[in-house]
Coordinates of C-alpha atoms (C1' of nucleotides) in Angstrom, one line a residue:
Chain V
X1 CA -11.8 -38.2 2.1
X2 CA -11.7 -34.5 3.0
X3 CA -11.1 -35.0 6.7
X4 CA -7.7 -33.3 6.8
X5 CA -7.2 -31.2 3.8
X6 CA -10.1 -28.8 4.4
X7 CA -8.4 -27.2 7.4
X8 CA -5.4 -25.0 7.9
X9 CA -2.9 -27.1 9.8
X10 CA 0.8 -27.1 10.7
X11 CA 3.2 -24.3 9.8
X12 CA 5.9 -23.4 7.3
X13 CA 8.4 -20.6 6.8
X14 CA 9.0 -18.9 3.5
X15 CA 11.3 -16.1 2.4
X16 CA 10.2 -12.7 1.3
X17 CA 11.7 -11.7 -2.1
X18 CA 13.2 -8.4 -3.2
X19 CA 9.8 -7.2 -4.2
X20 CA 8.2 -7.9 -0.9
X21 CA 6.3 -11.0 -2.0
X22 CA 6.1 -14.4 -0.2
X23 CA 4.6 -17.7 -1.3
X24 CA 1.7 -19.0 0.6
X25 CA 2.3 -22.7 1.3
X26 CA 0.7 -24.9 -1.3
X27 CA -1.2 -26.8 1.4
X28 CA -2.9 -23.6 2.5
X29 CA -3.6 -22.6 -1.0
X30 CA -5.3 -25.9 -1.6
X31 CA -7.6 -25.3 1.4
X32 CA -8.4 -21.8 0.1
X33 CA -9.2 -23.2 -3.4
X34 CA -11.3 -26.0 -1.9
X35 CA -13.3 -23.4 0.0
X36 CA -13.6 -21.2 -3.1
X37 CA -11.8 -18.3 -1.4
X38 CA -10.4 -15.8 -3.8
X39 CA -10.3 -12.6 -1.7
X40 CA -8.3 -12.8 1.5
X41 CA -9.3 -10.8 4.5
X42 CA -6.4 -10.0 6.9
X43 CA -6.8 -8.7 10.5
X44 CA -4.5 -8.2 13.4
X45 CA -4.8 -10.9 16.0
X46 CA -6.3 -9.6 19.3
X47 CA -3.7 -11.2 21.5
X48 CA -0.5 -12.1 19.6
X49 CA 1.7 -10.1 17.2
X50 CA 0.3 -12.0 14.2
X51 CA -1.9 -11.3 11.2
X52 CA -4.9 -13.5 10.7
X53 CA -5.8 -14.4 7.2
X54 CA -9.0 -16.0 6.0
X55 CA -11.9 -15.7 3.5
X56 CA -14.8 -13.4 3.7
X57 CA -16.3 -15.6 6.4
X58 CA -13.6 -14.5 8.8
X59 CA -14.8 -10.9 8.4
X60 CA -18.5 -11.9 8.7
X61 CA -17.8 -13.7 11.9
X62 CA -16.5 -10.4 13.4
X63 CA -19.3 -8.4 11.9
X64 CA -21.9 -10.6 13.5
X65 CA -20.3 -9.6 16.8
X66 CA -20.6 -6.0 16.0
X67 CA -24.2 -6.4 14.9
X68 CA -25.2 -7.5 18.4
X69 CA -24.4 -4.0 19.7
X70 CA -26.4 -0.8 19.2
X71 CA -24.9 0.5 15.9
X72 CA -24.4 4.0 17.2
X73 CA -22.9 3.0 20.5
X74 CA -19.2 3.7 21.3
X75 CA -18.7 -0.1 21.6
X76 CA -19.8 -0.8 18.1
X77 CA -17.8 2.2 16.9
X78 CA -14.6 0.8 18.5
X79 CA -15.1 -2.7 17.1
X80 CA -15.8 -1.3 13.6
X81 CA -12.6 0.7 13.9
X82 CA -10.7 -2.5 14.5
X83 CA -12.5 -4.8 12.1
X84 CA -13.3 -2.6 9.2
X85 CA -10.5 0.0 9.6
X86 CA -7.8 -2.4 10.7
X87 CA -8.7 -5.2 8.2
X88 CA -7.2 -5.4 4.8
X89 CA -8.2 -7.3 1.6
X90 CA -5.6 -9.1 -0.4
X91 CA -5.4 -11.2 -3.4
X92 CA -2.7 -13.8 -4.3
X93 CA -0.8 -13.4 -7.6
X94 CA -0.8 -16.1 -10.2
X95 CA 1.9 -18.0 -8.4
X96 CA 0.1 -17.9 -5.0
X97 CA 2.1 -15.2 -3.4
X98 CA 1.0 -12.2 -1.3
X99 CA 2.6 -8.8 -0.7
X100 CA 4.0 -8.2 2.7
X101 CA 3.0 -4.6 3.3
X102 CA 4.1 -2.3 6.0
X103 CA 0.8 -2.9 7.7
X104 CA 1.9 -6.5 8.2
X105 CA 5.6 -5.7 9.0
X106 CA 4.8 -3.1 11.6
X107 CA 2.4 -5.2 13.6
X108 CA 4.3 -8.5 13.4
X109 CA 8.0 -7.5 13.3
X110 CA 8.4 -9.6 10.1
X111 CA 11.6 -8.8 8.3
X112 CA 13.0 -11.3 5.8
X113 CA 10.9 -14.4 6.4
X114 CA 7.3 -15.3 7.2
X115 CA 6.0 -18.2 9.2
X116 CA 2.6 -19.4 8.1
X117 CA 0.6 -21.0 11.0
X118 CA -2.6 -23.0 10.5
X119 CA -5.4 -22.1 12.8
X120 CA -8.1 -24.5 11.5
X121 CA -10.5 -22.0 9.8
X122 CA -7.8 -19.4 9.0
X123 CA -4.1 -19.1 9.1
X124 CA -1.7 -16.5 10.5
X125 CA 1.5 -14.7 9.5
X126 CA 4.2 -14.6 12.2
X127 CA 7.7 -13.4 12.6
X128 CA 9.5 -16.8 12.8
X129 CA 11.3 -16.1 16.1
X130 CA 8.1 -14.7 17.7
X131 CA 6.2 -17.8 16.7
X132 CA 8.7 -20.2 18.2
X133 CA 8.7 -18.2 21.5
X134 CA 5.0 -18.1 21.6
X135 CA 4.8 -21.8 21.0
X136 CA 7.3 -22.5 23.7
X137 CA 5.4 -20.3 26.1
X138 CA 2.2 -22.1 25.3
X139 CA 3.8 -25.5 25.9
X140 CA 4.8 -24.4 29.3
X141 CA 1.4 -23.2 30.0
X142 CA 2.3 -19.6 30.1
X143 CA -0.4 -17.6 28.4
X144 CA 1.0 -14.1 28.8
X145 CA 2.7 -12.4 25.9
X146 CA 5.6 -11.2 28.1
X147 CA 9.0 -12.3 26.9
X148 CA 10.9 -14.8 29.0
X149 CA 14.2 -13.5 30.5
Chain E
X1 CA -18.7 -12.4 -6.8
X2 CA -17.8 -9.0 -5.3
X3 CA -19.9 -9.6 -2.2
X4 CA -17.2 -8.3 0.1
X5 CA -15.2 -5.9 -2.0
X6 CA -18.2 -3.5 -2.3
X7 CA -17.6 -2.2 1.2
X8 CA -15.2 0.3 2.7
X9 CA -12.4 -1.7 4.3
X10 CA -8.8 -1.3 5.4
X11 CA -6.9 2.0 5.7
X12 CA -4.4 4.0 3.7
X13 CA -2.5 7.2 4.2
X14 CA -2.0 9.8 1.5
X15 CA -0.3 13.1 1.4
X16 CA -1.9 16.5 1.1
X17 CA -0.4 18.6 -1.8
X18 CA 0.4 22.3 -1.8
X19 CA -3.1 23.1 -2.9
X20 CA -4.7 21.2 0.0
X21 CA -5.9 18.3 -2.1
X22 CA -5.5 14.6 -1.2
X23 CA -6.3 11.5 -3.3
X24 CA -9.0 9.2 -2.1
X25 CA -7.7 5.6 -2.3
X26 CA -8.6 3.9 -5.5
X27 CA -10.4 1.1 -3.7
X28 CA -12.7 3.5 -1.9
X29 CA -13.4 5.4 -5.2
X30 CA -14.3 2.1 -6.8
X31 CA -16.8 1.4 -4.0
X32 CA -18.3 4.9 -4.4
X33 CA -18.6 4.4 -8.2
X34 CA -20.2 1.1 -7.8
X35 CA -22.8 2.6 -5.5
X36 CA -23.3 5.5 -7.9
X37 CA -22.3 8.0 -5.2
X38 CA -21.3 11.4 -6.7
X39 CA -22.0 13.8 -3.9
X40 CA -20.2 13.1 -0.6
X41 CA -21.7 14.0 2.7
X42 CA -19.2 14.6 5.5
X43 CA -19.9 14.9 9.2
X44 CA -18.1 14.6 12.5
X45 CA -17.8 11.2 14.2
X46 CA -19.8 11.0 17.4
X47 CA -16.9 9.5 19.4
X48 CA -13.6 10.0 17.6
X49 CA -11.8 13.1 16.1
X50 CA -12.6 11.9 12.6
X51 CA -14.7 13.0 9.7
X52 CA -17.1 10.4 8.3
X53 CA -17.7 10.5 4.6
X54 CA -20.4 8.7 2.6
X55 CA -23.2 9.1 0.2
X56 CA -26.7 10.6 0.9
X57 CA -27.5 7.3 2.6
X58 CA -25.1 8.2 5.4
X59 CA -27.1 11.3 6.2
X60 CA -30.4 9.3 6.1
X61 CA -29.0 6.7 8.5
X62 CA -28.1 9.4 11.0
X63 CA -31.5 11.1 10.6
X64 CA -33.3 7.8 11.3
X65 CA -31.2 7.4 14.4
X66 CA -32.2 10.8 15.6
X67 CA -35.8 10.1 14.8
X68 CA -35.8 7.1 17.1
X69 CA -34.8 9.1 20.1
X70 CA -36.9 11.4 22.2
X71 CA -36.8 14.7 20.1
X72 CA -36.3 16.7 23.3
X73 CA -33.6 14.6 24.8
X74 CA -30.1 16.0 25.1
X75 CA -28.8 13.2 23.0
X76 CA -31.1 13.9 20.0
X77 CA -30.3 17.5 20.4
X78 CA -26.6 16.9 20.3
X79 CA -26.8 14.6 17.3
X80 CA -28.9 17.0 15.3
X81 CA -26.5 19.8 16.0
X82 CA -23.6 17.7 14.7
X83 CA -25.4 16.1 11.8
X84 CA -27.4 19.0 10.5
X85 CA -25.2 21.8 11.7
X86 CA -21.9 20.2 11.1
X87 CA -22.5 18.4 7.8
X88 CA -20.8 19.4 4.6
X89 CA -21.3 18.3 1.0
X90 CA -18.2 17.6 -1.2
X91 CA -17.3 16.4 -4.6
X92 CA -14.2 14.7 -5.9
X93 CA -12.2 16.2 -8.8
X94 CA -11.5 14.4 -12.0
X95 CA -8.5 12.6 -10.4
X96 CA -10.5 11.4 -7.4
X97 CA -9.1 14.0 -4.9
X98 CA -10.9 16.0 -2.3
X99 CA -10.1 19.4 -0.7
X100 CA -9.1 19.2 2.9
X101 CA -10.9 22.2 4.3
X102 CA -10.4 24.0 7.6
X103 CA -13.6 22.3 8.8
X104 CA -11.8 19.0 8.4
X105 CA -8.4 20.2 9.8
X106 CA -9.9 21.8 12.9
X107 CA -11.9 18.8 13.9
X108 CA -9.3 16.1 13.2
X109 CA -6.0 17.8 13.7
X110 CA -4.9 16.8 10.2
X111 CA -1.8 18.5 9.0
X112 CA 0.2 17.1 6.0
X113 CA -1.2 13.6 5.7
X114 CA -4.6 12.0 5.8
X115 CA -5.4 8.4 6.8
X116 CA -8.5 7.0 5.1
X117 CA -10.2 4.4 7.3
X118 CA -12.9 2.0 5.9
X119 CA -16.0 1.7 8.1
X120 CA -18.0 -0.8 5.9
X121 CA -20.8 1.6 4.7
X122 CA -18.7 4.7 4.8
X123 CA -15.1 5.8 5.4
X124 CA -13.4 8.3 7.6
X125 CA -10.6 10.9 7.5
X126 CA -8.1 10.7 10.4
X127 CA -4.9 12.4 11.5
X128 CA -2.5 9.4 11.1
X129 CA -1.1 9.4 14.6
X130 CA -4.6 9.8 16.1
X131 CA -5.8 6.8 14.2
X132 CA -3.0 4.5 15.3
X133 CA -3.5 5.6 18.9
X134 CA -7.3 5.0 18.7
X135 CA -6.8 1.6 17.2
X136 CA -4.3 0.6 19.9
X137 CA -6.7 1.8 22.6
X138 CA -9.6 -0.1 21.0
X139 CA -7.5 -3.3 20.8
X140 CA -6.6 -3.0 24.5
X141 CA -10.3 -2.6 25.3
X142 CA -11.1 -5.8 23.4
X143 CA -8.5 -8.0 25.2
X144 CA -10.8 -8.6 28.1
X145 CA -13.8 -9.5 25.9
X146 CA -14.6 -12.9 24.4
X147 CA -13.7 -13.8 20.8
X148 CA -16.6 -13.8 18.3
X149 CA -18.2 -17.1 17.4
Chain L
dA1 C1' -6.5 42.6 -9.9
dT2 C1' -5.9 38.9 -6.0
dG3 C1' -6.8 34.8 -4.1
dC4 C1' -9.0 30.4 -4.6
dT5 C1' -11.0 26.8 -7.2
dT6 C1' -11.5 23.7 -11.3
dC7 C1' -9.8 21.4 -15.3
dC8 C1' -6.1 19.5 -17.7
dC9 C1' -1.7 17.1 -18.5
dA10 C1' 3.2 15.3 -16.9
dT11 C1' 5.9 12.4 -13.9
dT12 C1' 7.2 8.5 -11.2
dG13 C1' 7.0 4.9 -8.4
dA14 C1' 4.5 0.9 -7.0
dC15 C1' 2.0 -3.0 -8.1
dG16 C1' 0.0 -6.8 -11.2
dC17 C1' 0.8 -9.9 -14.8
dC18 C1' 3.7 -12.7 -17.1
dC19 C1' 7.5 -16.0 -17.9
dA20 C1' 12.0 -18.2 -16.4
dT21 C1' 14.8 -21.0 -13.1
dA22 C1' 16.0 -23.7 -9.1
dT23 C1' 15.2 -27.2 -5.8
dG24 C1' 13.4 -31.0 -3.7
dG25 C1' 10.4 -34.8 -3.8
dT26 C1' 7.9 -38.7 -6.0
dC27 C1' 7.0 -42.2 -9.1
dC28 C1' 8.2 -45.5 -12.5
dC29 C1' 10.9 -48.8 -14.4
dA30 C1' 14.9 -51.3 -15.3
Chain C
dT1 C1' 16.8 -51.2 -5.2
dG2 C1' 18.9 -47.6 -7.4
dG3 C1' 18.8 -44.4 -11.1
dG4 C1' 16.5 -41.2 -13.7
dA5 C1' 12.6 -38.9 -15.6
dC6 C1' 9.0 -36.1 -14.2
dC7 C1' 6.5 -32.8 -11.5
dA8 C1' 5.1 -29.4 -8.1
dT9 C1' 6.6 -25.8 -5.4
dA10 C1' 9.2 -21.9 -4.2
dT11 C1' 11.7 -18.1 -5.9
dG12 C1' 13.6 -14.6 -9.2
dG13 C1' 13.0 -10.9 -12.3
dG14 C1' 11.2 -8.1 -16.8
dC15 C1' 7.8 -5.1 -18.1
dG16 C1' 3.5 -2.7 -18.8
dT17 C1' -0.2 -0.3 -16.4
dC18 C1' -2.2 2.5 -13.1
dA19 C1' -2.6 5.1 -9.0
dA20 C1' -0.7 8.9 -6.5
dT21 C1' 1.2 13.2 -6.8
dG22 C1' 2.9 17.7 -8.8
dG23 C1' 2.1 21.7 -11.2
dG24 C1' 0.4 24.9 -15.1
dA25 C1' -3.3 27.5 -16.8
dA26 C1' -7.9 28.9 -17.2
dG27 C1' -12.5 30.2 -14.7
dC28 C1' -14.9 32.5 -10.6
dA29 C1' -15.7 35.4 -6.9
dT30 C1' -14.6 38.9 -3.6

DNA sequence: ATGCTTCCCATTGACGCCCATATGGTCCCA
DNA sequence: TGGGACCATATGGGCGTCAATGGGAAGCAT
């Protein structure tokens, strides 16, 4: 019964309005609601120019990684800088929209539209063009981020 | 309910005014208030050109770390010098601002703006450009490592 | 007194909360 | 099977509130 609806799947592109808001696709909101997620945790992807969005569990997964290191080591310090300092909490408004901040725009190159991409246990925000190119590259088995010429 | 919002997360940049004051982001002030922290303890980060800010528990955590090391080791000596010799107490004014002292400016290179960086149990003050560069460097360093489970 | 700090109040710009409209799809029923 | 009512989603915008900032004036110390 819940085999499909409890994961973030497929993708959709929505427009950012004059106030910088964009609607999260209803399917993704349904998954969030089913998981009881109200506070969204956003983090820069480690490989692609995309922002990962998920519930508190997404943050906790990264924190477990940090916890395996000596808390005063440079490694733990660097990871915390990324995970805690680079992460952002967000809430959706009553209509299920989120604000596209400069933090998101700068890292993704997003301008007027956002592509929401399901990643099973979280979803991502992409600049539409960048997403299509990354998908095409992945289809051809090219894993590098370098642009085709 | 607020299981995650009670930690210092994300980052924000605010401007220093003509009197040398800067507003601590409201989210961070909320965390301080929730923890009942009124006196802030500030010390230099062990790795980065940043000032760490937290409640008395921050000092205690560093002291425990020093206690675990051989008291005559160079590392314990260095930490004690930084923690005990370089620490400073601060208070926020009624509007939630703090004074950016020369102690902070000299160590961080902060000029006109301050980037506040969440570190889970404390937060840090960075020169904005230095923060972006350190984050980019940390992300590069993570590329070769495995993703967290 | 002079410089610096602390307290207080004013401004403004951003964000959250609310309601309105459009658009596309689905379901029902004739 | 086609038309139309109905509904959910995406989108637009008004408006109040609050955070960030600026600046005056009163205390404090040197």
